[in-house]
Short mmCIF file of C-alpha atoms in Angstrom, two decimals:
data_model
loop_
_atom_site.label_atom_id
_atom_site.label_comp_id
_atom_site.label_asym_id
_atom_site.label_seq_id
_atom_site.Cartn_x
_atom_site.Cartn_y
_atom_site.Cartn_z
CA MET A 5 52.09 83.18 68.46
CA LYS A 6 51.34 82.61 64.84
CA ARG A 7 48.10 81.12 63.77
CA ALA A 8 48.11 77.48 62.89
CA VAL A 9 45.50 75.00 62.01
CA ALA A 10 46.11 71.54 60.75
CA VAL A 11 42.84 69.77 60.82
CA ALA A 12 42.03 66.34 59.62
CA ALA A 13 38.39 66.34 58.71
CA GLY A 14 37.30 63.89 56.12
CA VAL A 15 33.69 64.47 55.25
CA LEU A 16 31.54 61.54 54.32
CA ALA A 17 28.01 62.18 53.17
CA VAL A 18 25.69 59.40 54.15
CA VAL A 19 22.18 59.49 52.83
CA GLY A 20 19.85 57.62 55.13
CA VAL A 21 16.36 56.33 54.45
CA VAL A 22 14.69 59.33 56.02
CA VAL A 23 17.28 62.12 56.23
CA GLY A 24 20.69 62.91 54.86
CA VAL A 25 23.41 62.94 57.49
CA LEU A 26 26.76 64.68 57.17
CA VAL A 27 29.48 62.74 58.93
CA SER A 28 32.85 64.21 59.73
CA ARG A 29 35.59 61.64 59.64
CA SER A 30 38.97 62.19 61.26
CA SER A 31 41.99 60.05 60.71
CA ALA A 32 43.89 58.52 63.59
CA GLY A 33 47.36 59.90 64.24
CA PRO A 34 49.01 63.10 63.09
CA PRO A 35 48.27 64.72 59.71
CA PRO A 36 50.52 63.34 56.93
CA LEU A 37 52.18 66.73 56.36
CA GLY A 38 52.58 67.32 60.09
CA ASN A 39 51.22 69.93 62.42
CA PRO A 40 53.36 73.08 62.21
CA ALA A 41 51.48 74.60 65.14
CA SER A 42 53.53 72.37 67.40
CA GLY A 43 56.77 73.99 66.29
CA GLY A 44 56.44 77.68 67.07
CA GLY A 45 56.18 80.50 64.58
CA GLY A 46 58.62 82.61 62.66
CA LEU A 47 59.14 85.07 59.83
CA GLU A 48 61.30 84.86 56.74
CA CYS A 49 61.78 88.28 55.15
CA ALA A 50 63.62 89.17 51.93
CA PRO A 51 63.76 92.48 50.08
CA GLY A 52 62.37 92.81 46.59
CA THR A 53 59.23 93.05 44.52
CA THR A 54 58.59 89.59 43.10
CA LEU A 55 60.52 86.67 44.55
CA ALA A 56 60.32 82.92 44.33
CA ASP A 57 58.77 81.68 47.57
CA GLY A 58 60.20 78.19 47.90
CA PHE A 59 60.67 78.40 51.65
CA TYR A 60 58.35 75.56 52.60
CA ALA A 61 59.09 71.85 52.63
CA LEU A 62 56.03 69.61 52.54
CA GLU A 63 57.20 66.48 54.31
CA ASN A 64 54.92 63.48 53.98
CA ASP A 65 55.70 61.47 57.09
CA SER A 66 52.82 59.06 56.53
CA GLY A 67 52.52 55.82 54.59
CA GLN A 68 49.85 57.34 52.31
CA THR A 69 50.16 59.40 49.15
CA VAL A 70 49.30 63.08 49.63
CA THR A 71 47.41 64.85 46.85
CA ILE A 72 47.37 68.66 46.94
CA THR A 73 43.94 70.14 46.25
CA SER A 74 44.56 73.88 46.72
CA VAL A 75 47.23 76.39 47.65
CA ARG A 76 46.59 80.01 48.53
CA LEU A 77 48.37 82.81 50.34
CA ILE A 78 46.49 84.13 53.37
CA GLY A 79 46.97 87.05 55.74
CA GLY A 80 49.49 89.59 54.58
CA PRO A 81 47.91 92.64 52.97
CA GLY A 82 50.45 93.78 50.42
CA GLN A 83 51.52 90.23 49.54
CA ALA A 84 50.11 88.27 46.62
CA MET A 85 50.66 84.90 45.02
CA THR A 86 51.24 85.85 41.39
CA SER A 87 51.83 82.47 39.82
CA ARG A 88 50.45 78.99 40.05
CA ALA A 89 51.95 76.89 42.83
CA TYR A 90 54.45 74.15 42.00
CA LEU A 91 56.18 71.25 43.68
CA THR A 92 59.86 70.56 43.13
CA PRO A 93 61.85 67.64 44.56
CA ALA A 94 63.19 68.16 48.08
CA GLY A 95 64.61 66.21 50.97
CA PRO A 96 67.58 63.85 51.20
CA GLY A 97 69.47 63.71 47.91
CA HIS A 98 67.90 66.85 46.49
CA GLY A 99 70.02 69.70 47.81
CA MET A 100 68.65 72.67 49.66
CA LEU A 101 65.22 74.23 49.29
CA ILE A 102 64.66 77.03 46.77
CA GLY A 103 63.97 79.58 49.53
CA LEU A 104 62.49 83.09 49.46
CA THR A 105 64.80 84.55 46.87
CA PRO A 106 65.09 86.07 43.41
CA PRO A 107 64.73 85.41 40.58
CA TRP A 108 61.31 84.37 39.51
CA PRO A 109 61.13 81.86 37.93
CA PRO A 110 63.78 80.15 40.07
CA SER A 111 67.23 79.43 38.73
CA ALA A 112 67.75 76.38 40.97
CA PRO A 113 68.34 73.16 39.00
CA GLN A 114 65.37 71.36 40.57
CA TRP A 115 63.02 73.90 39.01
CA LYS A 116 63.25 71.90 35.76
CA GLN A 117 61.57 69.01 37.59
CA ARG A 118 58.60 71.05 38.76
CA LYS A 119 55.03 69.90 38.58
CA LEU A 120 51.85 71.76 39.34
CA ALA A 121 51.11 71.61 43.05
CA VAL A 122 47.33 71.37 42.69
CA GLY A 123 46.63 67.84 41.59
CA GLY A 124 50.24 66.92 42.29
CA THR A 125 51.19 64.18 44.71
CA ILE A 126 53.81 63.60 47.39
CA ALA A 127 54.66 59.94 47.80
CA PRO A 128 54.85 58.35 51.26
CA HIS A 129 57.96 59.36 53.21
CA THR A 130 59.11 61.87 50.58
CA TRP A 131 59.22 65.65 50.45
CA GLY A 132 58.03 68.32 48.04
CA ASN A 133 59.25 71.93 47.94
CA LEU A 134 56.25 74.24 47.52
CA VAL A 135 57.20 77.06 45.13
CA PHE A 136 55.27 80.05 43.86
CA ALA A 137 55.83 83.70 42.93
CA GLN A 138 55.23 86.09 45.82
CA THR A 139 54.82 89.75 44.95
CA ARG A 140 54.88 92.81 47.16
CA THR A 141 51.92 94.98 46.21
CA SER A 142 52.42 97.83 48.68
CA SER A 143 55.28 99.65 50.37
CA HIS A 144 54.18 98.52 53.85
CA PRO A 145 53.19 94.88 53.43
CA LYS A 146 52.36 92.42 56.20
CA PRO A 147 53.60 88.83 56.45
CA ALA A 148 51.61 86.07 54.79
CA GLU A 149 51.47 82.31 55.01
CA PRO A 150 50.32 79.60 52.61
CA GLU A 151 47.25 77.52 53.25
CA ILE A 152 47.45 74.10 51.66
CA THR A 153 44.57 71.68 51.42
CA TYR A 154 45.23 68.08 50.57
CA THR A 155 43.86 64.59 50.73
CA ALA A 156 45.42 61.39 51.96
CA GLY A 157 43.82 58.04 52.69
CA GLY A 158 40.39 59.38 51.92
CA ASN A 159 40.64 62.23 54.41
CA ASN A 160 40.79 65.96 53.77
CA TYR A 161 43.33 68.13 55.55
CA THR A 162 44.15 71.81 55.78
CA LEU A 163 47.66 72.94 56.59
CA ILE A 164 48.47 76.54 57.43
CA GLU A 165 52.18 77.16 57.80
CA VAL A 166 53.11 79.06 60.97
CA VAL A 167 56.40 80.48 59.72
CA GLN A 168 55.36 83.43 57.58
CA THR A 169 57.08 84.97 54.58
CA LEU A 170 57.38 88.63 53.68
CA VAL A 171 58.64 90.32 50.52
CA ALA A 172 59.52 93.76 51.88
CA VAL A 173 61.20 96.98 50.86
CA ASN A 174 63.67 96.45 53.71
CA CYS A 175 63.94 93.72 56.33
CA GLY A 176 64.76 95.35 59.64
CA ASP A 177 64.49 93.94 63.12
CA MET B 1476 50.51 47.80 89.75
CA ARG B 1477 50.76 51.30 88.34
CA ILE B 1478 47.59 53.23 87.98
CA LYS B 1479 46.85 55.98 85.48
CA PRO B 1480 44.63 58.70 86.89
CA TRP B 1481 42.00 59.88 84.48
CA VAL B 1482 42.79 62.99 82.47
CA GLY B 1483 43.81 65.95 84.55
CA ILE B 1484 41.01 68.20 83.37
CA THR B 1485 38.76 66.36 85.75
CA LEU B 1486 40.86 67.47 88.67
CA GLY B 1487 39.36 70.89 88.83
CA VAL B 1488 35.81 69.66 88.76
CA SER B 1489 35.39 68.29 92.22
CA ALA B 1490 37.38 67.48 95.26
CA LEU B 1491 37.54 63.99 96.67
CA ALA B 1492 36.10 62.41 93.56
CA VAL B 1493 36.97 58.77 93.02
CA LEU B 1494 37.83 58.42 89.37
CA SER B 1495 38.00 55.50 87.03
CA VAL B 1496 41.44 54.08 86.47
CA THR B 1497 43.27 52.45 83.61
CA PRO B 1498 46.58 50.62 83.80
CA ALA B 1499 49.29 52.48 81.95
CA ILE B 1500 53.02 52.71 81.55
CA THR B 1501 54.90 55.45 83.32
CA ALA B 1502 56.79 57.85 81.09
CA GLY B 1503 58.66 61.08 81.45
CA ALA B 1504 60.80 60.62 84.54
CA SER B 1505 63.12 58.09 86.05
CA THR B 1506 62.16 56.36 89.27
CA THR B 1507 64.28 56.97 92.36
CA ASP B 1508 64.78 54.88 95.51
CA HIS B 1509 61.41 55.83 96.91
CA GLY B 1510 59.55 56.35 93.65
CA VAL B 1511 59.91 60.15 93.70
CA ARG B 1512 59.49 61.66 90.25
CA ASN B 1513 59.12 65.19 88.91
CA TYR B 1514 57.00 66.28 85.96
CA ILE B 1515 55.89 69.41 84.17
CA TRP B 1516 52.15 69.07 83.66
CA LYS B 1517 49.65 71.14 81.74
CA PRO B 1518 46.15 70.99 83.26
CA GLY B 1519 43.79 69.38 80.80
CA THR B 1520 46.33 66.81 79.67
CA THR B 1521 46.80 63.33 81.05
CA LEU B 1522 48.32 63.22 84.51
CA PRO B 1523 51.49 61.23 85.17
CA THR B 1524 51.03 57.66 86.31
CA ILE B 1525 51.29 56.98 90.01
CA ALA B 1526 51.25 53.72 91.91
CA ALA B 1527 48.98 52.65 94.73
CA GLY B 1528 50.06 54.38 97.93
CA GLU B 1529 51.51 57.38 96.12
CA LYS B 1530 50.31 60.97 95.86
CA LEU B 1531 50.79 63.81 93.44
CA VAL B 1532 51.83 67.17 94.86
CA ALA B 1533 52.13 70.46 93.01
CA TRP B 1534 54.99 72.80 93.90
CA PRO B 1535 54.20 76.51 94.25
CA VAL B 1536 54.71 79.00 91.44
CA GLN B 1537 57.95 80.94 91.21
CA SER B 1538 56.63 84.02 93.04
CA VAL B 1539 55.98 81.85 96.10
CA MET B 1540 59.14 79.76 95.79
CA GLY B 1541 61.30 82.87 95.61
CA ASN B 1542 60.09 84.07 99.03
CA ILE B 1543 60.75 80.88 100.97
CA GLN B 1544 63.72 81.11 103.32
CA VAL B 1545 66.13 78.37 104.34
CA GLY B 1546 64.52 76.33 107.10
CA GLU B 1547 60.97 77.12 105.99
CA ARG B 1548 58.51 74.58 104.60
CA VAL B 1549 57.40 74.62 100.98
CA PRO B 1550 53.58 74.74 100.80
CA VAL B 1551 53.14 72.03 98.18
CA LEU B 1552 49.54 71.21 97.27
CA THR B 1553 48.41 67.59 97.24
CA ILE B 1554 46.24 67.27 94.15
CA GLY B 1555 45.42 63.57 94.40
CA HIS B 1556 46.48 60.12 95.52
CA THR B 1557 45.96 56.51 94.62
CA THR B 1558 44.42 54.24 97.22
CA ALA B 1559 45.72 50.81 98.13
CA ARG B 1560 42.89 49.41 96.00
CA GLY B 1561 44.17 51.31 92.97
CA GLN B 1562 41.66 54.12 92.74
CA TYR B 1563 42.86 57.64 92.04
CA VAL B 1564 41.28 60.27 94.26
CA SER B 1565 41.44 63.90 93.22
CA THR B 1566 41.76 66.29 96.14
CA ALA B 1567 42.27 69.70 94.50
CA THR B 1568 39.64 72.22 93.57
CA ARG B 1569 39.79 74.31 90.45
CA SER B 1570 40.91 77.40 92.36
CA GLN B 1571 43.59 75.44 94.23
CA LEU B 1572 44.89 74.14 90.95
CA ALA B 1573 44.92 77.64 89.49
CA SER B 1574 47.08 78.80 92.40
CA VAL B 1575 49.89 76.41 91.43
CA THR B 1576 49.65 77.04 87.67
CA ASP B 1577 52.23 79.45 86.27
CA GLU B 1578 51.63 82.12 83.63
CA ASN B 1579 52.40 79.66 80.87
CA GLY B 1580 49.73 77.28 82.16
CA LEU B 1581 52.20 74.76 83.60
CA VAL B 1582 52.24 72.95 86.93
CA ASN B 1583 55.34 71.44 88.54
CA LEU B 1584 54.24 68.06 89.85
CA GLU B 1585 55.99 65.55 92.04
CA ALA B 1586 54.91 61.95 92.60
CA GLU B 1587 55.92 60.75 96.05
CA PRO B 1588 54.89 58.21 98.71
CA ASP B 1589 51.78 59.00 100.76
CA GLY B 1590 53.64 59.33 104.03
CA CYS B 1591 55.82 62.26 103.07
CA GLY B 1592 55.48 65.70 104.62
CA LEU B 1593 56.06 69.19 103.30
CA PRO B 1594 59.55 69.76 101.86
CA GLU B 1595 61.92 72.06 103.70
CA PHE B 1596 64.20 74.57 102.00
CA HIS B 1597 67.36 72.87 103.27
CA GLN B 1598 70.19 74.75 101.54
CA ASN B 1599 70.40 77.73 99.23
CA LEU B 1600 72.75 76.97 96.32
CA GLY B 1601 72.46 80.48 94.92
CA LYS B 1602 72.76 81.65 91.33
CA GLN B 1603 74.00 79.22 88.71
CA TRP B 1604 74.49 79.79 84.99
CA THR B 1605 71.87 77.80 83.11
CA VAL B 1606 71.98 77.25 79.35
CA VAL B 1607 68.83 78.29 77.49
CA GLY B 1608 69.80 78.51 73.81
CA THR B 1609 72.43 78.23 71.09
CA THR B 1610 72.95 79.59 67.57
CA PHE B 1611 75.78 79.50 65.04
CA VAL B 1612 76.97 81.88 62.33
CA LEU B 1613 79.79 80.28 60.39
CA PHE B 1614 80.69 83.11 58.00
CA ASN B 1615 81.33 86.81 58.36
CA GLN B 1616 78.36 88.16 56.41
CA ALA B 1617 75.55 87.44 58.88
CA ASN B 1618 74.69 88.17 62.49
CA GLN B 1619 72.65 86.43 65.18
CA ASP B 1620 70.59 87.43 68.18
CA PHE B 1621 68.93 85.27 70.85
CA ARG B 1622 66.19 86.80 72.99
CA TYR B 1623 64.48 85.39 76.01
CA ASP B 1624 61.32 87.36 76.53
CA ASN B 1625 58.95 87.93 79.42
CA ASP B 1626 57.14 84.77 80.61
CA GLN B 1627 59.45 82.39 78.78
CA SER B 1628 59.52 78.93 80.37
CA SER B 1629 62.51 76.69 80.62
CA SER B 1630 62.46 73.05 81.60
CA VAL B 1631 65.19 72.30 84.14
CA GLY B 1632 66.33 68.88 85.33
CA VAL B 1633 65.79 67.99 88.99
CA GLY B 1634 68.47 66.27 91.08
CA TYR B 1635 67.56 63.58 93.64
CA SER B 1636 69.56 62.11 96.49
CA ALA B 1637 68.77 59.90 99.47
CA SER B 1638 71.63 61.42 101.48
CA GLY B 1639 71.76 65.02 100.33
CA LYS B 1640 75.54 64.90 100.17
CA ASP B 1641 77.52 66.88 97.62
CA GLY B 1642 77.93 64.75 94.50
CA SER B 1643 75.25 62.21 95.43
CA PHE B 1644 72.45 63.64 93.27
CA SER B 1645 71.12 61.98 90.13
CA ALA B 1646 68.57 63.12 87.52
CA ASP B 1647 64.91 62.81 88.43
CA GLY B 1648 62.54 64.42 85.93
CA THR B 1649 62.08 68.09 85.19
CA THR B 1650 60.53 71.23 86.58
CA SER B 1651 59.75 74.49 84.83
CA VAL B 1652 60.84 78.01 85.62
CA ASP B 1653 59.39 81.05 83.93
CA THR B 1654 60.75 84.54 83.63
CA ASP B 1655 59.15 87.75 84.77
CA GLY B 1656 61.42 89.85 82.59
CA GLY B 1657 63.42 89.52 79.39
CA GLU B 1658 67.01 88.91 78.42
CA ASP B 1659 68.71 89.75 75.12
CA TRP B 1660 72.20 88.44 74.54
CA GLY B 1661 72.80 91.14 71.93
CA THR B 1662 73.50 91.07 68.22
CA LEU B 1663 76.55 88.97 67.49
CA GLY B 1664 78.50 88.34 64.31
CA GLU B 1665 80.31 85.23 63.19
CA GLY B 1666 80.69 82.70 66.00
CA ASN B 1667 79.47 79.63 67.86
CA GLU B 1668 77.24 80.93 70.63
CA ARG B 1669 75.64 79.24 73.62
CA TYR B 1670 73.45 81.45 75.78
CA ALA B 1671 73.03 81.11 79.53
CA THR B 1672 71.20 83.05 82.20
CA TYR B 1673 71.09 82.83 85.99
CA PHE B 1674 68.61 80.69 87.86
CA ARG B 1675 68.68 80.30 91.63
CA TYR B 1676 68.76 76.77 92.99
CA GLY B 1677 68.12 75.14 96.32
CA VAL B 1678 68.28 71.78 98.05
CA TYR B 1679 64.90 70.69 99.41
CA GLU B 1680 64.56 68.00 102.07
CA THR B 1681 61.45 65.87 102.43
CA ILE B 1682 60.89 63.61 105.46
CA CYS B 1683 58.65 60.58 105.09
CA SER B 1684 57.30 57.92 107.40
CA THR B 1685 56.39 54.34 106.66
CA ARG B 1686 53.51 52.30 108.04
CA GLY B 1687 55.96 50.44 110.24
CA GLY B 1688 56.84 53.68 111.93
CA SER B 1689 60.32 54.07 110.54
CA GLY B 1690 61.25 57.14 108.61
CA TYR B 1691 63.51 58.28 105.82
CA GLU B 1692 64.29 61.48 104.00
CA TYR B 1693 65.24 62.48 100.51
CA TYR B 1694 66.73 65.61 99.00
CA GLN B 1695 66.14 67.37 95.70
CA ILE B 1696 67.96 70.11 93.80
CA LYS B 1697 65.47 72.40 92.10
CA PRO B 1698 65.55 75.91 90.61
CA TYR B 1699 63.36 78.29 92.56
CA GLU B 1700 63.54 81.44 90.46
CA TRP B 1701 65.03 83.14 87.44
CA ALA B 1702 67.69 85.70 88.35
CA ALA B 1703 68.47 87.30 84.95
CA GLY B 1704 72.03 87.90 83.71
CA ASP B 1705 73.56 86.74 80.47
CA GLN B 1706 76.59 84.67 79.63
CA ILE B 1707 77.87 83.44 76.27
CA THR B 1708 80.15 80.47 75.71
CA HIS B 1709 81.41 78.99 72.47
CA PRO B 1710 80.64 75.32 71.75
CA ASN B 1711 81.68 73.33 68.71
CA ALA B 1712 79.36 73.66 65.71
CA PRO B 1713 76.94 70.78 65.15
CA SER B 1714 76.61 68.84 61.90
CA TYR B 1715 73.73 69.39 59.48
CA HIS B 1716 72.39 68.10 56.18
CA GLY B 1717 72.22 70.29 53.07
CA TYR B 1718 68.59 69.36 52.49
CA ASN B 1719 67.72 71.09 55.78
CA CYS B 1720 69.03 74.38 54.38
CA VAL B 1721 67.46 77.28 52.54
CA PRO B 1722 69.26 80.00 50.62
CA GLN B 1723 69.15 83.48 52.15
CA THR B 1724 69.28 86.44 49.88
CA HIS B 1725 71.23 89.66 50.43
CA ASN B 1726 69.71 91.69 53.33
CA SER B 1727 67.22 88.98 54.30
CA THR B 1728 66.22 88.25 57.90
CA PHE B 1729 64.84 85.16 59.61
CA HIS B 1730 63.03 85.21 62.94
CA LYS B 1731 62.16 81.99 64.72
CA TYR B 1732 60.00 81.76 67.81
CA THR B 1733 60.94 78.57 69.56
CA SER B 1734 58.38 76.27 71.07
CA HIS B 1735 60.71 73.34 70.49
CA ALA B 1736 64.31 73.71 71.44
CA ILE B 1737 67.36 71.59 71.89
CA GLU B 1738 67.85 69.92 75.26
CA PHE B 1739 71.18 70.74 76.85
CA SER B 1740 72.32 67.73 78.85
CA GLY B 1741 74.88 69.89 80.65
CA GLY B 1742 72.49 72.80 81.14
CA TYR B 1743 73.71 73.63 84.65
CA SER B 1744 76.03 72.24 87.28
CA VAL B 1745 75.75 72.71 91.02
CA PHE B 1746 76.60 70.71 94.15
CA GLY B 1747 78.17 67.95 92.08
CA PHE B 1748 75.05 67.53 89.96
CA THR B 1749 74.74 68.33 86.26
CA GLY B 1750 71.17 68.89 85.13
CA SER B 1751 69.51 69.21 81.75
CA THR B 1752 67.76 72.31 80.48
CA GLN B 1753 65.43 73.02 77.60
CA THR B 1754 63.84 76.25 76.44
CA GLY B 1755 60.62 76.34 74.54
CA TYR B 1756 57.54 75.58 76.56
CA SER B 1757 56.27 78.93 75.40
CA THR B 1758 57.13 80.79 72.21
CA SER B 1759 58.82 83.86 73.60
CA ALA B 1760 62.37 82.69 73.00
CA GLU B 1761 63.38 84.17 69.67
CA VAL B 1762 66.29 83.64 67.31
CA ILE B 1763 67.01 86.36 64.73
CA MET B 1764 69.50 85.93 61.89
CA HIS B 1765 70.29 88.67 59.41
CA PHE B 1766 72.24 88.07 56.20
CA TYR B 1767 74.29 90.95 54.73
CA ALA B 1768 75.26 88.76 51.80
CA ARG B 1769 73.87 85.67 50.14
CA GLY B 1770 74.11 82.71 52.47
CA ARG B 1771 72.38 79.59 53.68
CA MET B 1772 70.45 78.92 56.84
CA CYS B 1773 70.18 75.38 58.11
CA GLY B 1774 68.50 73.47 60.92
CA THR B 1775 70.17 70.46 62.48
CA ASN B 1776 66.95 68.44 62.67
CA ASP B 1777 64.59 69.99 60.13
CA VAL B 1778 64.42 72.86 57.66
CA PRO B 1779 64.40 76.31 59.32
CA GLY B 1780 60.70 76.77 58.57
CA GLY B 1781 59.84 73.30 59.80
CA THR B 1782 58.35 72.07 63.03
CA ASP B 1783 61.57 71.33 64.86
CA PRO B 1784 64.80 72.68 63.31
CA ARG B 1785 66.48 72.56 66.78
CA VAL B 1786 69.76 74.40 66.25
CA LEU B 1787 69.97 77.09 63.56
CA LEU B 1788 73.16 77.80 61.62
CA ALA B 1789 73.94 80.59 59.16
CA ILE B 1790 76.59 79.52 56.67
CA LYS B 1791 78.26 80.68 53.47
CA TYR B 1792 76.30 80.02 50.26
#
């Protein structure tokens, strides 16, 4: 099964009279962007060298605004994130996701409405399509997955997607 | 009053321990004439709620169930009961609990009245086709493959009847069956595909006594083992929303390992009873879709890469 961690761990530093105490604060309920570990893994593979990776929908199911603090590609030797990460509109009324597909930059109409993912926000009960350039850097690459850190309601969260993406020479079974 | 036993992880710690209790609402199974209910339980999670005067029994794992002959008793393990004063008493040791836990870490539990004896394998209903998955390719430039790998678990609906007569059974919770082999329905092109495999089913009779000395019995239809085999039928395609779709490029492939799957309300039919089925308690059921031309892949409930896409469809771009 694919790796997955979605941890809510808000950290509140409290300096006492005698010693400093580090307090970990967890929010009640599920993480605002969900827990993909509960859904099983998978692999999306497309042939090429540099593709737009817009396969992931970040769905804010909470009543709090989500602010993205970092995005990086993990795992996957032979796979690299070769652009900054962006958010484009997604969800009801916004057509399909951009997907793992050429060209880079994307030709999809919603690309014109992109904003930088880091520092960007996802309003309560709305979606963002995470989009970045994914480049194959070897002839035998391994699948990779994005790790997204974000804040909501004063808590910090880390989301690691469990469906991986792979830019390959060929996508066989 | 219904009583909620404390979390199940405590069960393995000591036998005959009287645990604290908290009122709770029963969930997960309908209640029959005599309060018999079936559950799939994962040790370490909260146990189902049982009332005063009821007990929880664990049914044996598939390797034991498959060797029981008609007329023989099923060696269910009583793991705890609730006293008349509302206290839950755990009666299973850690090793006993391990003996009724399948390879996916699941236990098939039944809540029943205290006065009931061991079930008897009353009637063998034999092999029945049981639906475990579905996929759809709605254009001629993609193919699809559904695989059901070793140790995959399926949740199967249990039938309950007070009389045991053909056609008298109604739904009463679920039980799990796991595989000790794999099944691959093959690579298929355009089409609406629903995948079934054989499970063997039986009718189990349980005889109970009341404090007044009178007795009664009840009957249950349950699967007792996976029997392999593959069958494909062709249902109508479901609806989907465009925002749950992603484009698929030429020669791209998507694999999905399902830990959530659609529940099939008509998963199997036997002895006048139609039971539900659901695949996905473990992640060894796999859907593979390959696109020979540009297309779209959609989930009926979520995007394909999301937590719970349910049914996957490959469609024209």
